[in-house]
Amino acid sequence: MPHSASSLPKLPKSHRATGRVTLSDVARAAGVSPSTVSRALRGERAVDPALIERVQAVSAKLGYVPDPAARALASQRSNHVAILIPLLSNALFVDLLDAAQKTLRAAGYQTLMGVTHYDASEEEQLLREQLLHRPAGLLVTGLDHNPATRQLMHSSQVPCVHLMDLPVGGISDAPYCVGFHQTEAGAAMTRHLLAQGRQRIAFAAAQLDPRVMQRLYGWRSAVQAAGVYAPTLEFLNPAPSSLALGALMFEQIMQQRPAVDAIFFCNDDLAQGALMAALRLGIQVPAQVAIAGFNDLTGSDQMLPPLTTVRTPRAHIGEAAAQMLLTLMRGDTPAAPQLDLGFDILQRQST
Amino acid sequence: MPHSASSLPKLPKSHRATGRVTLSDVARAAGVSPSTVSRALRGERAVDPALIERVQAVSAKLGYVPDPAARALASQRSNHVAILIPLLSNALFVDLLDAAQKTLRAAGYQTLMGVTHYDASEEEQLLREQLLHRPAGLLVTGLDHNPATRQLMHSSQVPCVHLMDLPVGGISDAPYCVGFHQTEAGAAMTRHLLAQGRQRIAFAAAQLDPRVMQRLYGWRSAVQAAGVYAPTLEFLNPAPSSLALGALMFEQIMQQRPAVDAIFFCNDDLAQGALMAALRLGIQVPAQVAIAGFNDLTGSDQMLPPLTTVRTPRAHIGEAAAQMLLTLMRGDTPAAPQLDLGFDILQRQST
DNA sequence: CTGAAAGCGCTTACAG
DNA sequence: CTGAAAGCGCTTACAG
């Protein structure tokens, strides 16, 4: 039979057809019902292996891709994973985001990013908005949230993994989280300085978020244990962390009498600024004063002298947290609810 | 009548009820049809102002929030805006993302971030995935994309604004974009160095993405115009940009004979690394060699000496591009398809 | 200006 | 193991 008008593809019968290849198209072409296609494609058990193969082949041939909106509406679960981080201006959180996002995308999830600016009510509002998208999972920075936020996380039933922090006390009712012990890290670096013979070790911090405060507690416990604690050794500034602020704090601290012989900065950007200020002022590091940082950020190894710091496994945290979330979203139980990824003291030349 | 069983709230009649407050709930409570509620809430014209008010009041009282998935499915448009950036490890793009995301969120849009790693086919794949979510708009870095990507952007009909770059030639068939002229910026800094009496100005670059290459062309045209061009003054390294690489390149360049008297780095991180290397090597900057950077990244003002660089309006670009996209998504036409946000030469002490 | 009806493209009890 | 049917919660021609 020659080509005739009636053999041309029919116009879409619906007045709202979108041109998309749908589940029904696949079903028709494979000679099965839409339900079966749906099950086969999602790898649901209880479907004939032979059918699975046929459906997959037809689906590939037609170039079928499931519609996320339809899927979300029908199943009440999207392929979004919401992630809440405090700031994009801190490389730490960007590394976390980058790693998590990479892992999640490889598993077919879209990352929905929310920036809280360390503001509990902004965090709450952000979470509310993200929950509207029925995320399949939640990644949130830290363990400190206001009651409404905690309530939202809980009542939404969405699997959730916390980043960076680990609960201090017992494991009772503990949430899923991957990170390291901030307090221990703070104490470890302080002990390292003590072991190097430093006696008047200042702790200098900005931003003062919960993790910074934990490092402070770690420092306190270590200097107290060594009997060299003094309240005047604490320099706490709530302003955002930056090289410029580090330089400023360094100058102030160096005017302190009796003089300090070491400064432990809560973040590398502050320490880098201090190192630059020392160069400008002609203050010898570490001869006159030792300087230590935290996080091993970009550039710390290039300082003069290179910065002694705490290497934190942030990329690893982002990836492992995403993996744990993937496990939870699959309905499985992670090996352990808490994952401690530890930290390293990176001895370079500034101490 | 006393409380009786029959006055208790009825169980949901559907076997799949979600407990969510829906459009129909609002319609019922307001005594109008769902269609009217839908129109009233979206501010569609052609609905009685009195009704709008009533519907809004009822909606607020019931705490109704539209379901994004249902809305996306029915309207074929989500409230997502997809953004494509090359890297998260370059502060430049993070600033772009931060600004755009902030502006978009304030207008009710969710940002879907995609990281291309400067890989054209990864970009294409990412765009494909994002398009599945039927984004309301698209923000993409640069103007260089492979044919398939361009085709996708075009055939999807999704409003799109390009970031950072501006088309070089005429305005013919030009896409929407906000940025500045990279080539001009490269030339301007070079002329600045020439005006300071420098004669052998090297251009040192890493990553070699299209924008870096444009700066190179700007440098070339300026040194050629001054009659001081030499191919041996070009130091191009495709590796990712970093302080460490900058230090390395600096050492190599300083071994060059005849000696250079200035180095223009295509990005501040390279220049910062060079400055640190100069300190280590005891090379006087700018006495022996001038060093200039690009972008005015964090820390450049804290270097020793502070780094002369080109200040680029990246946060402004992110915000303005988002605004332009908002205009397009509204169905309006931006004042001009291209927005040139310019740049500044920031003379500090390294030149 | 308003409403009834159909439809967006899936998933999921339910029945077999 | 498979299918018919209902439903997820909206929007949008169409008719009035």
PDB file of N, CA and C in Angstrom, chain A residues 16 18 20 65 67-70 72-74 76 79-80 88 94 97-98 101-102 105 110-113 115 117 122 125-126 129-130 132-134 243-244 247 276 279-280 298-299 302-304, chain B residues 16 18 20 65-70 72-74 76 79-80 88 94 97-98 101-102 105 110-113 115 117 122 125-126 129-130 132-134 243-244 247 276 279-280 298-299 302-304:
ATOM      1  N   ARG A  16      -4.410  19.456  24.699  1.00  0.00           N
ATOM      2  CA  ARG A  16      -3.312  19.919  25.543  1.00  0.00           C
ATOM      3  C   ARG A  16      -2.069  19.056  25.436  1.00  0.00           C
ATOM      4  N   THR A  18       1.478  17.546  24.825  1.00  0.00           N
ATOM      5  CA  THR A  18       2.731  18.262  24.982  1.00  0.00           C
ATOM      6  C   THR A  18       3.829  17.780  24.057  1.00  0.00           C
ATOM      7  N   ARG A  20       5.524  15.225  24.416  1.00  0.00           N
ATOM      8  CA  ARG A  20       6.424  14.385  25.183  1.00  0.00           C
ATOM      9  C   ARG A  20       6.128  12.901  24.940  1.00  0.00           C
ATOM     10  N   VAL A  65      11.620   9.521  28.850  1.00  0.00           N
ATOM     11  CA  VAL A  65      12.146   9.941  30.151  1.00  0.00           C
ATOM     12  C   VAL A  65      10.983  10.336  31.042  1.00  0.00           C
ATOM     13  N   ASP A  67       8.493  11.926  33.638  1.00  0.00           N
ATOM     14  CA  ASP A  67       8.238  13.315  33.988  1.00  0.00           C
ATOM     15  C   ASP A  67       8.317  13.475  35.506  1.00  0.00           C
ATOM     16  N   PRO A  68       9.280  14.270  35.978  1.00  0.00           N
ATOM     17  CA  PRO A  68       9.459  14.370  37.428  1.00  0.00           C
ATOM     18  C   PRO A  68       8.252  14.969  38.140  1.00  0.00           C
ATOM     19  N   ALA A  69       7.587  15.896  37.493  1.00  0.00           N
ATOM     20  CA  ALA A  69       6.441  16.533  38.143  1.00  0.00           C
ATOM     21  C   ALA A  69       5.296  15.542  38.317  1.00  0.00           C
ATOM     22  N   ALA A  70       5.028  14.787  37.278  1.00  0.00           N
ATOM     23  CA  ALA A  70       3.946  13.810  37.352  1.00  0.00           C
ATOM     24  C   ALA A  70       4.268  12.755  38.401  1.00  0.00           C
ATOM     25  N   ALA A  72       6.225  13.105  40.959  1.00  0.00           N
ATOM     26  CA  ALA A  72       6.161  13.696  42.298  1.00  0.00           C
ATOM     27  C   ALA A  72       4.714  13.820  42.761  1.00  0.00           C
ATOM     28  N   LEU A  73       3.860  14.215  41.832  1.00  0.00           N
ATOM     29  CA  LEU A  73       2.457  14.396  42.199  1.00  0.00           C
ATOM     30  C   LEU A  73       1.813  13.069  42.572  1.00  0.00           C
ATOM     31  N   ALA A  74       2.091  12.068  41.788  1.00  0.00           N
ATOM     32  CA  ALA A  74       1.455  10.773  42.015  1.00  0.00           C
ATOM     33  C   ALA A  74       2.029  10.054  43.231  1.00  0.00           C
ATOM     34  N   GLN A  76       3.970  11.452  45.693  1.00  0.00           N
ATOM     35  CA  GLN A  76       4.242  12.294  46.859  1.00  0.00           C
ATOM     36  C   GLN A  76       5.717  12.307  47.243  1.00  0.00           C
ATOM     37  N   ASN A  79      12.360  13.824  43.130  1.00  0.00           N
ATOM     38  CA  ASN A  79      13.753  13.393  43.100  1.00  0.00           C
ATOM     39  C   ASN A  79      14.664  14.538  43.548  1.00  0.00           C
ATOM     40  N   HIS A  80      14.092  15.438  44.333  1.00  0.00           N
ATOM     41  CA  HIS A  80      14.892  16.518  44.889  1.00  0.00           C
ATOM     42  C   HIS A  80      15.469  16.129  46.233  1.00  0.00           C
ATOM     43  N   LEU A  88      27.450  30.743  51.453  1.00  0.00           N
ATOM     44  CA  LEU A  88      28.154  30.352  50.240  1.00  0.00           C
ATOM     45  C   LEU A  88      29.514  31.058  50.215  1.00  0.00           C
ATOM     46  N   VAL A  94      30.938  25.398  50.624  1.00  0.00           N
ATOM     47  CA  VAL A  94      30.917  25.174  49.183  1.00  0.00           C
ATOM     48  C   VAL A  94      31.479  23.786  48.872  1.00  0.00           C
ATOM     49  N   LEU A  97      28.831  21.280  49.758  1.00  0.00           N
ATOM     50  CA  LEU A  97      27.792  21.318  48.732  1.00  0.00           C
ATOM     51  C   LEU A  97      28.249  20.619  47.464  1.00  0.00           C
ATOM     52  N   ASP A  98      29.451  20.920  47.052  1.00  0.00           N
ATOM     53  CA  ASP A  98      29.993  20.355  45.826  1.00  0.00           C
ATOM     54  C   ASP A  98      30.038  18.830  45.895  1.00  0.00           C
ATOM     55  N   GLN A 101      26.421  17.275  46.226  1.00  0.00           N
ATOM     56  CA  GLN A 101      25.707  17.459  44.978  1.00  0.00           C
ATOM     57  C   GLN A 101      26.183  16.458  43.931  1.00  0.00           C
ATOM     58  N   LYS A 102      27.474  16.249  43.876  1.00  0.00           N
ATOM     59  CA  LYS A 102      28.060  15.331  42.906  1.00  0.00           C
ATOM     60  C   LYS A 102      27.553  13.906  43.160  1.00  0.00           C
ATOM     61  N   ARG A 105      23.704  13.627  42.438  1.00  0.00           N
ATOM     62  CA  ARG A 105      23.378  13.670  41.014  1.00  0.00           C
ATOM     63  C   ARG A 105      23.689  12.339  40.346  1.00  0.00           C
ATOM     64  N   GLN A 110      18.295  15.623  42.160  1.00  0.00           N
ATOM     65  CA  GLN A 110      18.558  17.036  41.950  1.00  0.00           C
ATOM     66  C   GLN A 110      18.729  17.706  43.312  1.00  0.00           C
ATOM     67  N   THR A 111      19.760  18.509  43.444  1.00  0.00           N
ATOM     68  CA  THR A 111      19.998  19.189  44.715  1.00  0.00           C
ATOM     69  C   THR A 111      19.311  20.545  44.757  1.00  0.00           C
ATOM     70  N   LEU A 112      18.558  20.755  45.817  1.00  0.00           N
ATOM     71  CA  LEU A 112      17.899  22.037  46.048  1.00  0.00           C
ATOM     72  C   LEU A 112      18.653  22.745  47.154  1.00  0.00           C
ATOM     73  N   MET A 113      19.339  23.819  46.808  1.00  0.00           N
ATOM     74  CA  MET A 113      20.207  24.440  47.795  1.00  0.00           C
ATOM     75  C   MET A 113      19.514  25.579  48.529  1.00  0.00           C
ATOM     76  N   VAL A 115      20.360  28.657  51.465  1.00  0.00           N
ATOM     77  CA  VAL A 115      21.403  29.343  52.214  1.00  0.00           C
ATOM     78  C   VAL A 115      20.770  30.075  53.408  1.00  0.00           C
ATOM     79  N   HIS A 117      22.223  31.770  56.006  1.00  0.00           N
ATOM     80  CA  HIS A 117      22.898  32.932  56.591  1.00  0.00           C
ATOM     81  C   HIS A 117      22.967  32.855  58.109  1.00  0.00           C
ATOM     82  N   GLU A 122      15.342  32.142  59.101  1.00  0.00           N
ATOM     83  CA  GLU A 122      15.487  31.996  57.656  1.00  0.00           C
ATOM     84  C   GLU A 122      15.597  30.511  57.310  1.00  0.00           C
ATOM     85  N   GLN A 125      12.113  29.066  57.345  1.00  0.00           N
ATOM     86  CA  GLN A 125      11.359  29.484  56.164  1.00  0.00           C
ATOM     87  C   GLN A 125      11.806  28.715  54.921  1.00  0.00           C
ATOM     88  N   LEU A 126      13.110  28.590  54.787  1.00  0.00           N
ATOM     89  CA  LEU A 126      13.712  27.861  53.665  1.00  0.00           C
ATOM     90  C   LEU A 126      13.246  26.403  53.667  1.00  0.00           C
ATOM     91  N   GLU A 129       9.721  26.043  52.466  1.00  0.00           N
ATOM     92  CA  GLU A 129       9.622  26.136  51.004  1.00  0.00           C
ATOM     93  C   GLU A 129      10.107  24.861  50.341  1.00  0.00           C
ATOM     94  N   GLN A 130      11.216  24.346  50.849  1.00  0.00           N
ATOM     95  CA  GLN A 130      11.766  23.144  50.235  1.00  0.00           C
ATOM     96  C   GLN A 130      10.847  21.946  50.437  1.00  0.00           C
ATOM     97  N   LEU A 132       7.758  21.899  50.398  1.00  0.00           N
ATOM     98  CA  LEU A 132       6.673  21.938  49.418  1.00  0.00           C
ATOM     99  C   LEU A 132       7.008  21.094  48.199  1.00  0.00           C
ATOM    100  N   HIS A 133       8.296  20.989  47.906  1.00  0.00           N
ATOM    101  CA  HIS A 133       8.697  20.199  46.748  1.00  0.00           C
ATOM    102  C   HIS A 133       8.785  18.726  47.079  1.00  0.00           C
ATOM    103  N   ARG A 134       8.322  18.353  48.255  1.00  0.00           N
ATOM    104  CA  ARG A 134       8.365  16.954  48.693  1.00  0.00           C
ATOM    105  C   ARG A 134       9.710  16.324  48.413  1.00  0.00           C
ATOM    106  N   LEU A 243      40.039  37.420  55.854  1.00  0.00           N
ATOM    107  CA  LEU A 243      41.458  37.701  56.020  1.00  0.00           C
ATOM    108  C   LEU A 243      41.647  39.053  56.703  1.00  0.00           C
ATOM    109  N   ALA A 244      40.872  40.036  56.265  1.00  0.00           N
ATOM    110  CA  ALA A 244      41.027  41.385  56.810  1.00  0.00           C
ATOM    111  C   ALA A 244      40.761  41.392  58.318  1.00  0.00           C
ATOM    112  N   ALA A 247      43.656  39.911  60.190  1.00  0.00           N
ATOM    113  CA  ALA A 247      44.766  40.854  60.321  1.00  0.00           C
ATOM    114  C   ALA A 247      44.512  41.820  61.479  1.00  0.00           C
ATOM    115  N   MET A 276      49.689  37.477  57.104  1.00  0.00           N
ATOM    116  CA  MET A 276      50.018  38.621  56.250  1.00  0.00           C
ATOM    117  C   MET A 276      50.313  39.854  57.113  1.00  0.00           C
ATOM    118  N   LEU A 279      53.763  39.668  58.526  1.00  0.00           N
ATOM    119  CA  LEU A 279      54.759  40.051  57.522  1.00  0.00           C
ATOM    120  C   LEU A 279      54.868  41.571  57.432  1.00  0.00           C
ATOM    121  N   ARG A 280      53.719  42.220  57.378  1.00  0.00           N
ATOM    122  CA  ARG A 280      53.701  43.683  57.278  1.00  0.00           C
ATOM    123  C   ARG A 280      54.357  44.334  58.487  1.00  0.00           C
ATOM    124  N   THR A 298      42.183  26.634  51.010  1.00  0.00           N
ATOM    125  CA  THR A 298      43.026  26.999  49.872  1.00  0.00           C
ATOM    126  C   THR A 298      43.994  28.116  50.244  1.00  0.00           C
ATOM    127  N   GLY A 299      45.252  27.933  49.900  1.00  0.00           N
ATOM    128  CA  GLY A 299      46.230  29.002  50.124  1.00  0.00           C
ATOM    129  C   GLY A 299      47.011  28.857  51.412  1.00  0.00           C
ATOM    130  N   GLN A 302      50.464  27.923  51.037  1.00  0.00           N
ATOM    131  CA  GLN A 302      51.269  28.879  50.278  1.00  0.00           C
ATOM    132  C   GLN A 302      51.700  30.081  51.116  1.00  0.00           C
ATOM    133  N   MET A 303      51.247  30.119  52.357  1.00  0.00           N
ATOM    134  CA  MET A 303      51.577  31.266  53.202  1.00  0.00           C
ATOM    135  C   MET A 303      53.065  31.280  53.527  1.00  0.00           C
ATOM    136  N   LEU A 304      53.498  32.384  54.105  1.00  0.00           N
ATOM    137  CA  LEU A 304      54.894  32.516  54.517  1.00  0.00           C
ATOM    138  C   LEU A 304      54.922  32.875  55.992  1.00  0.00           C
TER     139      LEU A 304
ATOM    140  N   ARG B  16      -6.165   7.810  49.023  1.00  0.00           N
ATOM    141  CA  ARG B  16      -4.824   8.347  48.829  1.00  0.00           C
ATOM    142  C   ARG B  16      -4.675   9.783  49.313  1.00  0.00           C
ATOM    143  N   THR B  18      -3.767  13.123  51.128  1.00  0.00           N
ATOM    144  CA  THR B  18      -2.457  13.462  51.661  1.00  0.00           C
ATOM    145  C   THR B  18      -2.512  14.385  52.867  1.00  0.00           C
ATOM    146  N   ARG B  20      -2.983  17.449  52.837  1.00  0.00           N
ATOM    147  CA  ARG B  20      -2.648  18.788  52.401  1.00  0.00           C
ATOM    148  C   ARG B  20      -3.914  19.630  52.209  1.00  0.00           C
ATOM    149  N   VAL B  65      -1.073  26.434  50.543  1.00  0.00           N
ATOM    150  CA  VAL B  65       0.092  26.698  49.693  1.00  0.00           C
ATOM    151  C   VAL B  65       0.015  25.797  48.472  1.00  0.00           C
ATOM    152  N   PRO B  66       0.133  26.398  47.303  1.00  0.00           N
ATOM    153  CA  PRO B  66      -0.007  25.638  46.064  1.00  0.00           C
ATOM    154  C   PRO B  66       1.030  24.528  45.989  1.00  0.00           C
ATOM    155  N   ASP B  67       0.654  23.451  45.382  1.00  0.00           N
ATOM    156  CA  ASP B  67       1.560  22.326  45.212  1.00  0.00           C
ATOM    157  C   ASP B  67       2.375  22.530  43.931  1.00  0.00           C
ATOM    158  N   PRO B  68       3.691  22.661  44.080  1.00  0.00           N
ATOM    159  CA  PRO B  68       4.514  22.952  42.895  1.00  0.00           C
ATOM    160  C   PRO B  68       4.457  21.839  41.847  1.00  0.00           C
ATOM    161  N   ALA B  69       4.387  20.609  42.283  1.00  0.00           N
ATOM    162  CA  ALA B  69       4.386  19.504  41.327  1.00  0.00           C
ATOM    163  C   ALA B  69       3.094  19.517  40.508  1.00  0.00           C
ATOM    164  N   ALA B  70       1.985  19.696  41.175  1.00  0.00           N
ATOM    165  CA  ALA B  70       0.700  19.722  40.476  1.00  0.00           C
ATOM    166  C   ALA B  70       0.662  20.900  39.512  1.00  0.00           C
ATOM    167  N   ALA B  72       3.222  22.375  38.156  1.00  0.00           N
ATOM    168  CA  ALA B  72       4.149  22.149  37.044  1.00  0.00           C
ATOM    169  C   ALA B  72       3.537  21.186  36.032  1.00  0.00           C
ATOM    170  N   LEU B  73       2.887  20.172  36.543  1.00  0.00           N
ATOM    171  CA  LEU B  73       2.303  19.174  35.650  1.00  0.00           C
ATOM    172  C   LEU B  73       1.187  19.789  34.808  1.00  0.00           C
ATOM    173  N   ALA B  74       0.350  20.569  35.438  1.00  0.00           N
ATOM    174  CA  ALA B  74      -0.794  21.141  34.725  1.00  0.00           C
ATOM    175  C   ALA B  74      -0.388  22.266  33.784  1.00  0.00           C
ATOM    176  N   GLN B  76       2.795  22.950  32.703  1.00  0.00           N
ATOM    177  CA  GLN B  76       4.035  22.704  31.957  1.00  0.00           C
ATOM    178  C   GLN B  76       5.118  23.723  32.286  1.00  0.00           C
ATOM    179  N   ASN B  79       8.425  26.258  39.049  1.00  0.00           N
ATOM    180  CA  ASN B  79       8.995  27.492  39.605  1.00  0.00           C
ATOM    181  C   ASN B  79      10.501  27.325  39.803  1.00  0.00           C
ATOM    182  N   HIS B  80      11.084  26.439  39.019  1.00  0.00           N
ATOM    183  CA  HIS B  80      12.528  26.261  39.074  1.00  0.00           C
ATOM    184  C   HIS B  80      13.213  27.172  38.068  1.00  0.00           C
ATOM    185  N   LEU B  88      32.470  25.078  41.191  1.00  0.00           N
ATOM    186  CA  LEU B  88      32.127  25.611  42.488  1.00  0.00           C
ATOM    187  C   LEU B  88      33.409  25.973  43.226  1.00  0.00           C
ATOM    188  N   VAL B  94      30.790  31.146  42.504  1.00  0.00           N
ATOM    189  CA  VAL B  94      30.003  31.041  43.718  1.00  0.00           C
ATOM    190  C   VAL B  94      29.324  32.384  44.001  1.00  0.00           C
ATOM    191  N   LEU B  97      26.431  32.672  41.639  1.00  0.00           N
ATOM    192  CA  LEU B  97      25.360  31.788  42.096  1.00  0.00           C
ATOM    193  C   LEU B  97      24.640  32.380  43.296  1.00  0.00           C
ATOM    194  N   ASP B  98      25.412  32.883  44.236  1.00  0.00           N
ATOM    195  CA  ASP B  98      24.850  33.429  45.466  1.00  0.00           C
ATOM    196  C   ASP B  98      23.908  34.594  45.153  1.00  0.00           C
ATOM    197  N   GLN B 101      20.768  33.457  43.020  1.00  0.00           N
ATOM    198  CA  GLN B 101      19.902  32.638  43.846  1.00  0.00           C
ATOM    199  C   GLN B 101      19.094  33.505  44.815  1.00  0.00           C
ATOM    200  N   LYS B 102      19.743  34.488  45.383  1.00  0.00           N
ATOM    201  CA  LYS B 102      19.089  35.386  46.327  1.00  0.00           C
ATOM    202  C   LYS B 102      17.961  36.160  45.643  1.00  0.00           C
ATOM    203  N   ARG B 105      15.073  33.724  44.558  1.00  0.00           N
ATOM    204  CA  ARG B 105      14.287  33.228  45.674  1.00  0.00           C
ATOM    205  C   ARG B 105      13.323  34.291  46.181  1.00  0.00           C
ATOM    206  N   GLN B 110      12.884  28.665  42.807  1.00  0.00           N
ATOM    207  CA  GLN B 110      13.879  27.758  43.352  1.00  0.00           C
ATOM    208  C   GLN B 110      15.016  27.607  42.342  1.00  0.00           C
ATOM    209  N   THR B 111      16.226  27.705  42.817  1.00  0.00           N
ATOM    210  CA  THR B 111      17.365  27.582  41.912  1.00  0.00           C
ATOM    211  C   THR B 111      17.846  26.137  41.809  1.00  0.00           C
ATOM    212  N   LEU B 112      17.974  25.672  40.586  1.00  0.00           N
ATOM    213  CA  LEU B 112      18.499  24.335  40.317  1.00  0.00           C
ATOM    214  C   LEU B 112      19.909  24.513  39.786  1.00  0.00           C
ATOM    215  N   MET B 113      20.891  24.106  40.583  1.00  0.00           N
ATOM    216  CA  MET B 113      22.262  24.388  40.192  1.00  0.00           C
ATOM    217  C   MET B 113      22.889  23.226  39.424  1.00  0.00           C
ATOM    218  N   VAL B 115      26.699  22.018  37.745  1.00  0.00           N
ATOM    219  CA  VAL B 115      28.123  22.318  37.652  1.00  0.00           C
ATOM    220  C   VAL B 115      28.707  21.571  36.457  1.00  0.00           C
ATOM    221  N   HIS B 117      31.867  21.712  35.082  1.00  0.00           N
ATOM    222  CA  HIS B 117      33.294  21.398  35.051  1.00  0.00           C
ATOM    223  C   HIS B 117      33.939  21.768  33.724  1.00  0.00           C
ATOM    224  N   GLU B 122      29.145  17.510  29.404  1.00  0.00           N
ATOM    225  CA  GLU B 122      28.519  17.462  30.722  1.00  0.00           C
ATOM    226  C   GLU B 122      27.467  18.571  30.822  1.00  0.00           C
ATOM    227  N   GLN B 125      24.381  17.362  29.025  1.00  0.00           N
ATOM    228  CA  GLN B 125      23.666  16.367  29.803  1.00  0.00           C
ATOM    229  C   GLN B 125      22.901  17.014  30.961  1.00  0.00           C
ATOM    230  N   LEU B 126      23.579  17.937  31.621  1.00  0.00           N
ATOM    231  CA  LEU B 126      22.996  18.653  32.748  1.00  0.00           C
ATOM    232  C   LEU B 126      21.764  19.431  32.305  1.00  0.00           C
ATOM    233  N   GLU B 129      18.802  17.196  31.780  1.00  0.00           N
ATOM    234  CA  GLU B 129      18.176  16.807  33.042  1.00  0.00           C
ATOM    235  C   GLU B 129      17.353  17.953  33.619  1.00  0.00           C
ATOM    236  N   GLN B 130      17.928  19.137  33.568  1.00  0.00           N
ATOM    237  CA  GLN B 130      17.221  20.275  34.133  1.00  0.00           C
ATOM    238  C   GLN B 130      15.962  20.599  33.352  1.00  0.00           C
ATOM    239  N   LEU B 132      13.993  18.611  32.046  1.00  0.00           N
ATOM    240  CA  LEU B 132      12.933  17.696  32.443  1.00  0.00           C
ATOM    241  C   LEU B 132      12.063  18.322  33.519  1.00  0.00           C
ATOM    242  N   HIS B 133      12.652  19.186  34.315  1.00  0.00           N
ATOM    243  CA  HIS B 133      11.902  19.837  35.389  1.00  0.00           C
ATOM    244  C   HIS B 133      11.140  21.044  34.874  1.00  0.00           C
ATOM    245  N   ARG B 134      11.136  21.214  33.566  1.00  0.00           N
ATOM    246  CA  ARG B 134      10.437  22.332  32.948  1.00  0.00           C
ATOM    247  C   ARG B 134      10.719  23.642  33.670  1.00  0.00           C
ATOM    248  N   LEU B 243      46.586  29.067  43.906  1.00  0.00           N
ATOM    249  CA  LEU B 243      47.730  29.806  44.408  1.00  0.00           C
ATOM    250  C   LEU B 243      49.013  29.057  44.121  1.00  0.00           C
ATOM    251  N   ALA B 244      48.979  27.756  44.345  1.00  0.00           N
ATOM    252  CA  ALA B 244      50.190  26.964  44.158  1.00  0.00           C
ATOM    253  C   ALA B 244      50.676  27.043  42.711  1.00  0.00           C
ATOM    254  N   ALA B 247      52.343  30.339  42.049  1.00  0.00           N
ATOM    255  CA  ALA B 247      53.703  30.393  42.581  1.00  0.00           C
ATOM    256  C   ALA B 247      54.668  29.713  41.618  1.00  0.00           C
ATOM    257  N   MET B 276      53.192  35.531  46.964  1.00  0.00           N
ATOM    258  CA  MET B 276      53.773  34.757  48.061  1.00  0.00           C
ATOM    259  C   MET B 276      55.127  34.186  47.646  1.00  0.00           C
ATOM    260  N   LEU B 279      57.760  36.783  47.859  1.00  0.00           N
ATOM    261  CA  LEU B 279      58.199  36.971  49.244  1.00  0.00           C
ATOM    262  C   LEU B 279      59.211  35.896  49.627  1.00  0.00           C
ATOM    263  N   ARG B 280      58.900  34.673  49.293  1.00  0.00           N
ATOM    264  CA  ARG B 280      59.790  33.560  49.629  1.00  0.00           C
ATOM    265  C   ARG B 280      61.141  33.717  48.952  1.00  0.00           C
ATOM    266  N   THR B 298      38.790  37.608  47.235  1.00  0.00           N
ATOM    267  CA  THR B 298      39.071  37.684  48.661  1.00  0.00           C
ATOM    268  C   THR B 298      40.568  37.555  48.940  1.00  0.00           C
ATOM    269  N   GLY B 299      41.097  38.440  49.759  1.00  0.00           N
ATOM    270  CA  GLY B 299      42.482  38.323  50.172  1.00  0.00           C
ATOM    271  C   GLY B 299      43.442  39.170  49.355  1.00  0.00           C
ATOM    272  N   GLN B 302      44.817  42.017  51.012  1.00  0.00           N
ATOM    273  CA  GLN B 302      45.615  41.716  52.202  1.00  0.00           C
ATOM    274  C   GLN B 302      47.028  41.248  51.867  1.00  0.00           C
ATOM    275  N   MET B 303      47.300  41.127  50.589  1.00  0.00           N
ATOM    276  CA  MET B 303      48.627  40.649  50.182  1.00  0.00           C
ATOM    277  C   MET B 303      49.702  41.670  50.540  1.00  0.00           C
ATOM    278  N   LEU B 304      50.941  41.228  50.394  1.00  0.00           N
ATOM    279  CA  LEU B 304      52.074  42.113  50.662  1.00  0.00           C
ATOM    280  C   LEU B 304      52.971  42.125  49.432  1.00  0.00           C
TER     281      LEU B 304
END
